[in-house]
mmCIF file of C-alpha atoms in Angstrom:
data_model
loop_
_atom_site.group_PDB
_atom_site.id
_atom_site.type_symbol
_atom_site.label_atom_id
_atom_site.label_comp_id
_atom_site.label_asym_id
_atom_site.label_seq_id
_atom_site.Cartn_x
_atom_site.Cartn_y
_atom_site.Cartn_z
ATOM 1 C CA UNK P 583 -10.799 3.754 -2.888
ATOM 2 C CA UNK P 584 -9.975 3.324 -6.517
ATOM 3 C CA UNK P 585 -12.249 4.525 -9.655
ATOM 4 C CA UNK P 586 -13.837 1.157 -9.822
ATOM 5 C CA UNK P 587 -15.478 1.113 -5.990
ATOM 6 C CA UNK P 588 -18.272 0.817 -7.905
ATOM 7 C CA UNK P 589 -17.712 -2.769 -9.196
ATOM 8 C CA UNK P 590 -17.443 -4.101 -5.939
ATOM 9 C CA UNK P 591 -19.245 -5.324 -2.827
ATOM 10 C CA UNK P 592 -19.784 -3.752 0.521
ATOM 11 C CA UNK P 593 -17.378 -7.534 2.060
ATOM 12 C CA UNK P 594 -15.636 -6.872 -0.538
ATOM 13 C CA UNK P 595 -14.404 -3.237 0.089
ATOM 14 C CA UNK P 596 -13.907 -4.588 3.313
ATOM 15 C CA UNK P 597 -11.715 -6.705 2.509
ATOM 16 C CA UNK P 598 -9.707 -4.989 0.066
ATOM 17 C CA UNK P 599 -9.405 -2.104 2.452
ATOM 18 C CA UNK P 600 -7.708 -4.784 5.120
ATOM 19 C CA UNK P 601 -5.639 -6.054 1.951
ATOM 20 C CA UNK P 602 -4.311 -2.373 1.497
ATOM 21 C CA UNK P 603 -3.561 -1.985 4.631
ATOM 22 C CA UNK P 604 -1.822 -5.914 5.030
ATOM 23 C CA UNK P 605 0.403 -4.943 2.503
ATOM 24 C CA UNK P 606 1.043 -0.857 3.521
ATOM 25 C CA UNK P 607 2.367 -2.140 6.836
ATOM 26 C CA UNK P 608 3.213 -5.940 6.461
ATOM 27 C CA UNK P 609 4.642 -6.626 3.223
ATOM 28 C CA UNK P 610 6.033 -3.434 1.458
ATOM 29 C CA UNK P 611 8.305 -2.502 4.897
ATOM 30 C CA UNK P 612 9.588 -6.124 3.647
ATOM 31 C CA UNK P 613 9.973 -5.832 -0.060
ATOM 32 C CA UNK P 614 13.215 -3.884 -0.726
ATOM 33 C CA UNK P 615 14.872 -6.705 2.291
ATOM 34 C CA UNK P 616 13.016 -9.088 0.662
ATOM 35 C CA UNK P 617 14.873 -8.501 -2.250
ATOM 36 C CA UNK P 618 18.068 -7.405 -1.233
ATOM 37 C CA UNK P 619 18.536 -11.574 0.401
ATOM 38 C CA UNK P 620 16.918 -13.741 -2.240
ATOM 39 C CA UNK P 621 14.891 -15.247 0.267
ATOM 40 C CA UNK P 622 12.291 -16.369 -0.322
ATOM 41 C CA UNK P 623 8.874 -15.525 0.759
ATOM 42 C CA UNK P 624 7.411 -18.143 2.717
ATOM 43 C CA UNK P 625 6.542 -15.646 5.781
ATOM 44 C CA UNK P 626 5.129 -12.895 3.033
ATOM 45 C CA UNK P 627 2.295 -15.921 2.544
ATOM 46 C CA UNK P 628 1.927 -17.354 6.002
ATOM 47 C CA UNK P 629 0.582 -14.035 6.990
ATOM 48 C CA UNK P 630 -1.177 -13.550 3.788
ATOM 49 C CA UNK P 631 -2.971 -16.936 3.993
ATOM 50 C CA UNK P 632 -4.817 -14.900 7.266
ATOM 51 C CA UNK P 633 -5.860 -12.041 4.657
ATOM 52 C CA UNK P 634 -8.440 -14.932 3.175
ATOM 53 C CA UNK P 635 -5.966 -14.069 -0.354
ATOM 54 C CA UNK P 636 -4.419 -17.856 -0.791
ATOM 55 C CA UNK P 637 -7.881 -18.528 -2.150
ATOM 56 C CA UNK P 638 -9.410 -15.426 -3.504
ATOM 57 C CA UNK P 639 -9.915 -17.713 -6.889
ATOM 58 C CA UNK P 640 -11.741 -20.061 -5.837
ATOM 59 C CA UNK P 641 -15.689 -20.413 -4.414
ATOM 60 C CA UNK P 642 -17.085 -20.944 -1.026
ATOM 61 C CA UNK P 643 -17.076 -24.301 -1.354
ATOM 62 C CA UNK P 644 -13.428 -25.320 -1.309
ATOM 63 C CA UNK P 645 -12.807 -22.798 1.021
ATOM 64 C CA UNK P 646 -12.224 -20.234 -1.047
ATOM 65 C CA UNK P 647 -13.253 -16.146 -0.609
ATOM 66 C CA UNK P 648 -15.514 -16.589 -3.849
ATOM 67 C CA UNK P 649 -15.137 -12.637 -4.951
ATOM 68 C CA UNK P 650 -15.888 -10.824 -7.933
ATOM 69 C CA UNK P 651 -13.075 -11.364 -10.840
ATOM 70 C CA UNK P 652 -12.905 -7.113 -10.260
ATOM 71 C CA UNK P 653 -12.552 -7.789 -6.945
ATOM 72 C CA UNK P 654 -9.641 -10.223 -8.052
ATOM 73 C CA UNK P 655 -8.034 -8.083 -9.962
ATOM 74 C CA UNK P 656 -8.002 -4.945 -7.180
ATOM 75 C CA UNK P 657 -6.491 -7.580 -4.867
ATOM 76 C CA UNK P 658 -3.904 -8.989 -6.922
ATOM 77 C CA UNK P 659 -2.649 -5.086 -7.891
ATOM 78 C CA UNK P 660 -3.211 -4.204 -4.139
ATOM 79 C CA UNK P 661 -0.721 -6.991 -3.020
ATOM 80 C CA UNK P 662 1.946 -6.361 -6.347
ATOM 81 C CA UNK P 663 1.683 -2.412 -4.512
ATOM 82 C CA UNK P 664 3.114 -4.005 -2.138
ATOM 83 C CA UNK P 665 5.283 -7.001 -2.624
ATOM 84 C CA UNK P 666 6.571 -8.023 -6.576
ATOM 85 C CA UNK P 667 8.259 -10.996 -5.374
ATOM 86 C CA UNK P 668 4.795 -12.046 -2.708
ATOM 87 C CA UNK P 669 2.325 -11.409 -5.490
ATOM 88 C CA UNK P 670 4.551 -13.709 -8.328
ATOM 89 C CA UNK P 671 4.399 -16.483 -5.094
ATOM 90 C CA UNK P 672 0.874 -16.158 -4.457
ATOM 91 C CA UNK P 673 -0.844 -16.659 -8.715
ATOM 92 C CA UNK P 674 2.026 -19.216 -9.312
ATOM 93 C CA UNK P 675 0.186 -20.974 -6.291
ATOM 94 C CA UNK P 676 -3.235 -19.144 -8.484
ATOM 95 C CA UNK P 677 -2.532 -20.882 -11.313
ATOM 96 C CA UNK P 678 -2.258 -24.512 -9.965
ATOM 97 C CA UNK P 679 -5.446 -24.004 -8.160
ATOM 98 C CA UNK P 680 -7.123 -22.569 -11.266
ATOM 99 C CA UNK P 681 -6.316 -26.617 -12.378
ATOM 100 C CA UNK P 682 -8.134 -28.170 -10.374
ATOM 101 C CA UNK P 683 -10.823 -25.626 -10.115
ATOM 102 C CA UNK P 684 -11.004 -25.933 -14.059
ATOM 103 C CA UNK P 685 -9.919 -29.799 -15.000
ATOM 104 C CA UNK P 686 -9.996 -32.130 -11.959
ATOM 105 C CA UNK P 687 -12.980 -33.995 -10.037
ATOM 106 C CA UNK P 688 -14.322 -33.438 -7.375
ATOM 107 C CA UNK P 689 -12.263 -35.643 -5.143
ATOM 108 C CA UNK P 690 -8.397 -34.242 -6.213
ATOM 109 C CA UNK P 691 -10.566 -30.883 -5.617
ATOM 110 C CA UNK P 692 -11.493 -31.278 -2.088
ATOM 111 C CA UNK P 693 -8.619 -33.000 -1.225
ATOM 112 C CA UNK P 694 -6.566 -30.074 -1.484
ATOM 113 C CA UNK P 695 -8.339 -26.785 -2.582
ATOM 114 C CA UNK P 696 -9.796 -26.333 0.888
ATOM 115 C CA UNK P 697 -5.736 -26.729 2.206
ATOM 116 C CA UNK P 698 -4.629 -24.550 -0.420
ATOM 117 C CA UNK P 699 -7.342 -22.002 0.093
ATOM 118 C CA UNK P 700 -6.368 -21.395 3.473
ATOM 119 C CA UNK P 701 -2.710 -21.232 2.639
ATOM 120 C CA UNK P 702 -1.617 -24.627 4.307
ATOM 121 C CA UNK P 703 -0.724 -26.079 0.844
ATOM 122 C CA UNK P 704 0.757 -24.118 -1.765
ATOM 123 C CA UNK P 705 0.880 -24.785 -5.251
ATOM 124 C CA UNK P 706 2.661 -24.939 -8.271
ATOM 125 C CA UNK P 707 1.891 -25.030 -11.873
ATOM 126 C CA UNK P 708 4.462 -27.081 -14.441
ATOM 127 C CA UNK P 709 3.679 -26.293 -18.259
ATOM 128 C CA UNK P 710 6.871 -24.830 -19.310
ATOM 129 C CA UNK P 711 9.589 -27.162 -20.867
ATOM 130 C CA UNK P 712 13.508 -26.216 -21.955
ATOM 131 C CA UNK P 713 11.990 -26.404 -25.554
ATOM 132 C CA UNK P 714 8.330 -25.773 -25.019
ATOM 133 C CA UNK P 715 7.466 -21.848 -23.805
ATOM 134 C CA UNK P 716 5.705 -20.179 -25.951
ATOM 135 C CA UNK P 717 4.284 -23.339 -27.864
ATOM 136 C CA UNK P 718 3.137 -26.214 -24.785
ATOM 137 C CA UNK P 719 2.448 -27.940 -27.489
ATOM 138 C CA UNK P 720 5.864 -29.227 -28.273
ATOM 139 C CA UNK P 721 6.099 -30.040 -24.680
ATOM 140 C CA UNK P 722 8.088 -33.682 -24.721
ATOM 141 C CA UNK P 723 7.515 -34.673 -20.607
ATOM 142 C CA UNK P 724 6.120 -38.010 -20.909
ATOM 143 C CA UNK P 725 3.497 -39.906 -18.930
ATOM 144 C CA UNK P 726 2.841 -43.950 -20.355
ATOM 145 C CA UNK P 727 0.670 -46.455 -17.987
ATOM 146 C CA UNK P 728 2.070 -48.322 -15.336
ATOM 147 C CA UNK P 729 0.831 -50.741 -13.010
ATOM 148 C CA UNK P 730 -2.601 -48.770 -11.401
ATOM 149 C CA UNK P 731 -0.974 -45.317 -12.327
ATOM 150 C CA UNK P 732 1.860 -42.827 -14.616
ATOM 151 C CA UNK P 733 4.872 -43.060 -15.215
ATOM 152 C CA UNK P 734 6.113 -39.061 -15.631
ATOM 153 C CA UNK P 735 9.143 -38.368 -17.043
ATOM 154 C CA UNK P 736 10.846 -35.328 -17.990
ATOM 155 C CA UNK P 737 11.847 -31.733 -17.539
ATOM 156 C CA UNK P 738 10.229 -28.580 -16.453
ATOM 157 C CA UNK P 739 11.777 -25.163 -16.401
ATOM 158 C CA UNK P 740 10.908 -21.431 -14.959
ATOM 159 C CA UNK P 741 8.547 -23.484 -12.646
ATOM 160 C CA UNK P 742 6.940 -20.381 -10.098
ATOM 161 C CA UNK P 743 7.274 -21.813 -6.144
ATOM 162 C CA UNK P 744 8.455 -25.692 -7.651
ATOM 163 C CA UNK P 745 10.721 -26.732 -5.689
ATOM 164 C CA UNK P 746 8.747 -25.556 -2.665
ATOM 165 C CA UNK P 747 5.567 -26.839 -3.530
ATOM 166 C CA UNK P 748 3.089 -29.193 -1.383
ATOM 167 C CA UNK P 749 1.796 -30.107 -4.915
ATOM 168 C CA UNK P 750 2.715 -29.062 -8.952
ATOM 169 C CA UNK P 751 0.550 -29.496 -11.359
ATOM 170 C CA UNK P 752 2.729 -31.255 -14.288
ATOM 171 C CA UNK P 753 1.236 -31.127 -18.302
ATOM 172 C CA UNK P 754 2.607 -33.714 -20.265
ATOM 173 C CA UNK P 755 2.363 -36.098 -23.007
ATOM 174 C CA UNK P 756 -0.002 -39.149 -22.807
ATOM 175 C CA UNK P 757 -0.121 -39.198 -26.718
ATOM 176 C CA UNK P 758 2.230 -38.603 -28.468
ATOM 177 C CA UNK P 759 0.046 -38.723 -31.809
ATOM 178 C CA UNK P 760 -2.558 -36.818 -30.940
ATOM 179 C CA UNK P 761 -1.028 -33.012 -30.669
ATOM 180 C CA UNK P 762 -2.540 -30.696 -28.471
ATOM 181 C CA UNK P 763 -5.746 -32.933 -27.956
ATOM 182 C CA UNK P 764 -2.598 -36.109 -27.007
ATOM 183 C CA UNK P 765 -1.940 -32.890 -23.519
ATOM 184 C CA UNK P 766 -2.885 -34.302 -20.075
ATOM 185 C CA UNK P 767 -2.430 -32.997 -16.699
ATOM 186 C CA UNK P 768 -1.505 -34.285 -13.178
ATOM 187 C CA UNK P 769 -1.450 -33.888 -10.155
ATOM 188 C CA UNK P 770 2.195 -34.490 -8.051
ATOM 189 C CA UNK P 771 2.417 -33.835 -5.102
ATOM 190 C CA UNK P 772 5.807 -32.586 -2.954
ATOM 191 C CA UNK P 773 8.119 -35.994 -1.657
ATOM 192 C CA UNK P 774 7.187 -37.985 -4.566
ATOM 193 C CA UNK P 775 10.128 -40.066 -4.682
ATOM 194 C CA UNK P 776 11.856 -39.205 -7.877
ATOM 195 C CA UNK P 777 9.951 -35.290 -8.124
ATOM 196 C CA UNK P 778 14.426 -33.568 -8.020
ATOM 197 C CA UNK P 779 14.111 -29.943 -8.189
ATOM 198 C CA UNK P 780 17.375 -28.395 -9.572
ATOM 199 C CA UNK P 781 18.927 -24.290 -8.602
ATOM 200 C CA UNK P 782 16.816 -21.376 -8.434
ATOM 201 C CA UNK P 783 17.647 -19.292 -10.863
ATOM 202 C CA UNK P 784 19.549 -15.833 -10.619
ATOM 203 C CA UNK P 785 16.623 -13.842 -11.890
ATOM 204 C CA UNK P 786 17.112 -9.786 -12.689
ATOM 205 C CA UNK P 787 13.660 -9.472 -10.666
ATOM 206 C CA UNK P 788 11.104 -11.056 -8.631
ATOM 207 C CA UNK P 789 14.467 -12.252 -6.399
ATOM 208 C CA UNK P 790 12.267 -13.536 -3.087
ATOM 209 C CA UNK P 791 9.569 -15.022 -5.954
ATOM 210 C CA UNK P 792 11.694 -18.420 -7.115
ATOM 211 C CA UNK P 793 11.473 -19.881 -10.074
ATOM 212 C CA UNK P 794 13.039 -23.764 -10.621
ATOM 213 C CA UNK P 795 13.735 -26.727 -13.313
ATOM 214 C CA UNK P 796 12.417 -29.858 -12.032
ATOM 215 C CA UNK P 797 13.393 -32.987 -13.483
ATOM 216 C CA UNK P 798 10.906 -35.955 -12.740
ATOM 217 C CA UNK P 799 10.775 -39.231 -13.398
ATOM 218 C CA UNK P 800 7.547 -40.442 -11.074
ATOM 219 C CA UNK P 801 4.866 -42.483 -11.011
ATOM 220 C CA UNK P 802 1.271 -41.313 -9.499
ATOM 221 C CA UNK P 803 -1.514 -42.121 -9.541
ATOM 222 C CA UNK P 804 -4.417 -42.719 -11.874
ATOM 223 C CA UNK P 805 -6.384 -40.237 -8.681
ATOM 224 C CA UNK P 806 -3.852 -37.692 -9.639
ATOM 225 C CA UNK P 807 -5.119 -37.105 -13.396
ATOM 226 C CA UNK P 808 -6.937 -33.903 -14.243
ATOM 227 C CA UNK P 809 -10.269 -35.174 -15.566
ATOM 228 C CA UNK P 810 -9.754 -36.993 -18.658
ATOM 229 C CA UNK P 811 -6.714 -38.020 -20.806
ATOM 230 C CA UNK P 812 -5.963 -35.237 -23.684
ATOM 231 C CA UNK P 813 -8.127 -32.527 -21.580
ATOM 232 C CA UNK P 814 -5.041 -31.274 -20.268
ATOM 233 C CA UNK P 815 -4.150 -28.753 -22.747
ATOM 234 C CA UNK P 816 -7.433 -27.508 -22.802
ATOM 235 C CA UNK P 817 -7.480 -27.063 -19.263
ATOM 236 C CA UNK P 818 -3.853 -25.007 -19.723
ATOM 237 C CA UNK P 819 -5.308 -22.557 -22.122
ATOM 238 C CA UNK P 820 -8.488 -21.631 -19.888
ATOM 239 C CA UNK P 821 -6.184 -21.599 -16.939
ATOM 240 C CA UNK P 822 -3.707 -19.186 -19.036
ATOM 241 C CA UNK P 823 -6.503 -17.246 -19.322
ATOM 242 C CA UNK P 824 -7.292 -16.382 -15.836
ATOM 243 C CA UNK P 825 -3.507 -15.817 -15.662
ATOM 244 C CA UNK P 826 -2.807 -13.215 -18.239
ATOM 245 C CA UNK P 827 -5.523 -10.748 -16.108
ATOM 246 C CA UNK P 828 -3.540 -11.474 -13.023
ATOM 247 C CA UNK P 829 -0.554 -10.557 -14.213
ATOM 248 C CA UNK P 830 -2.277 -6.991 -16.410
ATOM 249 C CA UNK P 831 -3.343 -6.938 -12.603
ATOM 250 C CA UNK P 832 0.397 -7.191 -10.812
ATOM 251 C CA UNK P 833 1.944 -4.408 -13.483
ATOM 252 C CA UNK P 834 -1.376 -2.208 -12.722
ATOM 253 C CA UNK P 835 -0.368 -2.948 -9.280
ATOM 254 C CA UNK P 836 3.247 -2.025 -9.087
ATOM 255 C CA UNK P 837 2.952 1.210 -11.855
ATOM 256 C CA UNK P 838 0.321 2.339 -9.615
ATOM 257 C CA UNK P 839 3.240 2.247 -6.369
ATOM 258 C CA UNK P 840 5.841 3.671 -9.257
ATOM 259 C CA UNK P 841 3.093 6.833 -9.993
ATOM 260 C CA UNK P 842 2.736 7.451 -6.801
ATOM 261 C CA UNK P 843 6.579 7.560 -6.022
ATOM 262 C CA UNK P 844 6.701 9.763 -8.207
ATOM 263 C CA UNK P 845 4.205 12.042 -8.092
ATOM 264 C CA UNK P 846 4.897 11.920 -4.459
ATOM 265 C CA UNK P 847 8.800 12.802 -5.160
ATOM 266 C CA UNK P 848 7.827 15.746 -7.344
ATOM 267 C CA UNK P 849 5.663 17.933 -4.334
ATOM 268 C CA UNK P 850 8.554 17.403 -2.028
ATOM 269 C CA UNK P 851 11.902 17.681 -4.352
ATOM 270 C CA UNK P 852 12.635 21.559 -4.448
ATOM 271 C CA UNK P 853 14.916 22.300 -7.192
ATOM 272 C CA UNK P 854 16.083 26.453 -7.968
ATOM 273 C CA UNK P 855 12.889 27.044 -4.856
ATOM 274 C CA UNK P 856 10.339 25.530 -6.515
ATOM 275 C CA UNK P 857 9.734 21.891 -6.026
ATOM 276 C CA UNK P 858 9.279 19.320 -9.100
ATOM 277 C CA UNK P 859 5.557 19.375 -9.581
ATOM 278 C CA UNK P 860 5.943 22.964 -10.308
ATOM 279 C CA UNK P 861 7.300 22.597 -13.596
ATOM 280 C CA UNK P 862 5.330 21.682 -16.946
ATOM 281 C CA UNK P 863 7.231 19.292 -18.245
ATOM 282 C CA UNK P 864 7.564 17.004 -15.650
ATOM 283 C CA UNK P 865 3.876 17.920 -14.739
ATOM 284 C CA UNK P 866 3.263 15.950 -18.930
ATOM 285 C CA UNK P 867 5.484 13.009 -17.441
ATOM 286 C CA UNK P 868 2.896 12.153 -14.897
ATOM 287 C CA UNK P 869 -0.090 13.398 -16.835
ATOM 288 C CA UNK P 870 1.120 10.813 -19.805
ATOM 289 C CA UNK P 871 2.016 7.890 -17.360
ATOM 290 C CA UNK P 872 -1.419 8.786 -15.045
ATOM 291 C CA UNK P 873 -3.043 8.467 -18.165
ATOM 292 C CA UNK P 874 -1.207 5.233 -19.202
ATOM 293 C CA UNK P 875 -2.260 3.891 -16.189
ATOM 294 C CA UNK P 876 -6.016 4.375 -16.326
ATOM 295 C CA UNK P 877 -6.082 2.373 -19.847
ATOM 296 C CA UNK P 878 -3.985 -0.805 -18.500
ATOM 297 C CA UNK P 879 -7.006 -0.708 -15.529
ATOM 298 C CA UNK P 880 -9.651 -0.643 -18.087
ATOM 299 C CA UNK P 881 -8.190 -3.103 -20.220
ATOM 300 C CA UNK P 882 -8.234 -4.897 -17.097
ATOM 301 C CA UNK P 883 -11.296 -4.615 -15.650
ATOM 302 C CA UNK P 884 -12.786 -4.854 -19.423
ATOM 303 C CA UNK P 885 -11.414 -8.839 -19.311
ATOM 304 C CA UNK P 886 -12.492 -9.128 -15.070
ATOM 305 C CA UNK P 887 -16.335 -7.789 -16.844
ATOM 306 C CA UNK P 888 -16.068 -11.151 -19.397
ATOM 307 C CA UNK P 889 -14.711 -12.870 -17.368
ATOM 308 C CA UNK P 890 -16.677 -12.658 -14.113
ATOM 309 C CA UNK P 891 -20.049 -13.185 -17.142
ATOM 310 C CA UNK P 892 -18.687 -16.102 -17.994
ATOM 311 C CA UNK P 893 -17.642 -15.310 -21.378
ATOM 312 C CA UNK P 894 -14.873 -16.363 -23.297
ATOM 313 C CA UNK P 895 -12.702 -13.535 -23.051
ATOM 314 C CA UNK P 896 -9.337 -14.802 -24.268
ATOM 315 C CA UNK P 897 -8.925 -11.867 -26.282
ATOM 316 C CA UNK P 898 -9.682 -9.196 -23.434
ATOM 317 C CA UNK P 899 -7.241 -10.886 -21.469
ATOM 318 C CA UNK P 900 -3.920 -11.080 -24.297
ATOM 319 C CA UNK P 901 -5.455 -7.213 -24.929
ATOM 320 C CA UNK P 902 -5.569 -6.635 -21.009
ATOM 321 C CA UNK P 903 -1.733 -8.570 -20.160
ATOM 322 C CA UNK P 904 -0.039 -7.322 -23.106
ATOM 323 C CA UNK P 905 -0.515 -3.539 -22.858
ATOM 324 C CA UNK P 906 -0.079 -3.387 -18.677
ATOM 325 C CA UNK P 907 2.853 -5.050 -18.739
ATOM 326 C CA UNK P 908 4.197 -2.963 -21.395
ATOM 327 C CA UNK P 909 2.594 0.574 -20.003
ATOM 328 C CA UNK P 910 3.275 -0.835 -16.676
ATOM 329 C CA UNK P 911 7.551 -0.112 -18.008
ATOM 330 C CA UNK P 912 6.967 3.003 -19.201
ATOM 331 C CA UNK P 913 5.863 4.154 -16.403
ATOM 332 C CA UNK P 914 8.009 2.692 -13.841
ATOM 333 C CA UNK P 915 10.759 4.244 -16.155
ATOM 334 C CA UNK P 916 9.545 7.110 -15.797
ATOM 335 C CA UNK P 917 9.169 7.681 -12.303
ATOM 336 C CA UNK P 918 12.892 6.175 -11.968
ATOM 337 C CA UNK P 919 13.610 9.554 -14.743
ATOM 338 C CA UNK P 920 11.700 11.599 -12.204
ATOM 339 C CA UNK P 921 13.622 10.411 -9.101
ATOM 340 C CA UNK P 922 17.203 11.774 -11.065
ATOM 341 C CA UNK P 923 20.331 9.747 -9.818
ATOM 342 C CA UNK P 924 18.016 8.674 -6.430
ATOM 343 C CA UNK P 925 16.282 6.779 -8.474
ATOM 344 C CA UNK P 926 18.859 4.356 -9.476
ATOM 345 C CA UNK P 927 20.210 3.596 -6.304
ATOM 346 C CA UNK P 928 18.312 1.023 -3.865
ATOM 347 C CA UNK P 929 17.881 3.078 -1.019
ATOM 348 C CA UNK P 930 14.602 3.758 -3.818
ATOM 349 C CA UNK P 931 11.458 1.279 -4.973
ATOM 350 C CA UNK P 932 11.868 2.486 -8.161
ATOM 351 C CA UNK P 933 14.370 0.789 -9.590
ATOM 352 C CA UNK P 934 12.704 -2.997 -8.277
ATOM 353 C CA UNK P 935 9.737 -2.059 -9.439
ATOM 354 C CA UNK P 936 11.859 -1.781 -12.926
ATOM 355 C CA UNK P 937 13.374 -4.794 -12.387
ATOM 356 C CA UNK P 938 10.111 -6.937 -11.509
ATOM 357 C CA UNK P 939 8.155 -5.706 -14.156
ATOM 358 C CA UNK P 940 10.326 -6.345 -16.471
ATOM 359 C CA UNK P 941 9.695 -10.752 -16.377
ATOM 360 C CA UNK P 942 5.300 -9.446 -16.812
ATOM 361 C CA UNK P 943 6.378 -8.815 -20.688
ATOM 362 C CA UNK P 944 8.107 -12.533 -20.685
ATOM 363 C CA UNK P 945 5.867 -15.187 -18.940
ATOM 364 C CA UNK P 946 2.304 -16.381 -19.425
ATOM 365 C CA UNK P 947 2.990 -15.667 -22.654
ATOM 366 C CA UNK P 948 4.875 -12.816 -24.059
ATOM 367 C CA UNK P 949 3.890 -9.905 -25.318
ATOM 368 C CA UNK P 950 4.771 -11.146 -28.386
ATOM 369 C CA UNK P 951 2.177 -13.690 -28.334
ATOM 370 C CA UNK P 952 -0.808 -11.998 -26.817
ATOM 371 C CA UNK P 953 -0.249 -9.845 -30.511
ATOM 372 C CA UNK P 954 -0.606 -12.909 -32.618
ATOM 373 C CA UNK P 955 -3.394 -14.313 -30.153
ATOM 374 C CA UNK P 956 -5.432 -10.975 -30.165
ATOM 375 C CA UNK P 957 -4.261 -10.328 -34.407
ATOM 376 C CA UNK P 958 -5.364 -13.972 -34.992
ATOM 377 C CA UNK P 959 -8.427 -13.684 -33.061
ATOM 378 C CA UNK P 960 -9.058 -9.661 -35.148
ATOM 379 C CA UNK P 961 -8.662 -12.262 -38.709
ATOM 380 C CA UNK P 962 -10.490 -14.914 -37.785
#
């Protein structure tokens, strides 16, 4: 139960209860070993597919669960509370399927989305490049017409799922003179000649949710283009609005786990004959953590409300992502502090939570980019 159950339907509550049990009984017990080994979360995603979560962002028409934006926020948070690596791979998959849902035609959707919703296909979102991170309009990857298809040449980096995905939605320049209006999107499928994954990046956290550099010199058919030429940038920005709400949910989920661990520790840890929870200084730390978490949840659900109402929710998504990711970092750090030296060891999950959360302030638009977006809308 959360403070947001009143926003959910009966079937959504049942779905979330099932997901909570799965997260606690399947994901959480494996999370430390996954982090230690650095193995990609293939097994976790396969098991997660059985719950219906791989298609939670999609409508029933395309094989999805068709849950509300509020339920999706809580579902992502629930998975995150169990395993950061798993939720990272899951939400990268959502970015790919959202790209198809927003920008693709029905033929492309019908070919890929039902299988993706069932977990038979894994997607990746190919936007970031070595010289085009915060500003996608600077991308260098080019697509030029060749015969009946398109030749795509370039390099992408930090692509979650990139080396194992069954399909990658690749954003590239089709008209260099048109700025962001010259960006288009294409599906590049696994096994396409000229698609060459580099090494897995050795990351600080989310060590089972791998990111790759991708070299591309591929020929794809016309049918693999998402929508009309020049619509890729608009599609990517809409996808990132969705993704930023999901990053906020990821941060909330891990922050909930960190706060719960800290609360339980203060009740069981006896110092000087009394539990830590009896000390006012500790109580104030917990109170601040709980207050920040509630604020992050409220901002996330406000963005979800606007998304559900089909309003333009760019600013709300940026506010939710900015606040939740920064607050979650503070919450995890305070939870580690409360655990003392034990929190700094790998015998407890706090140091993993702190590492997993650190990237949240960077990817899908850094905190600085979110501040630019918020200020730009405020001053417009």
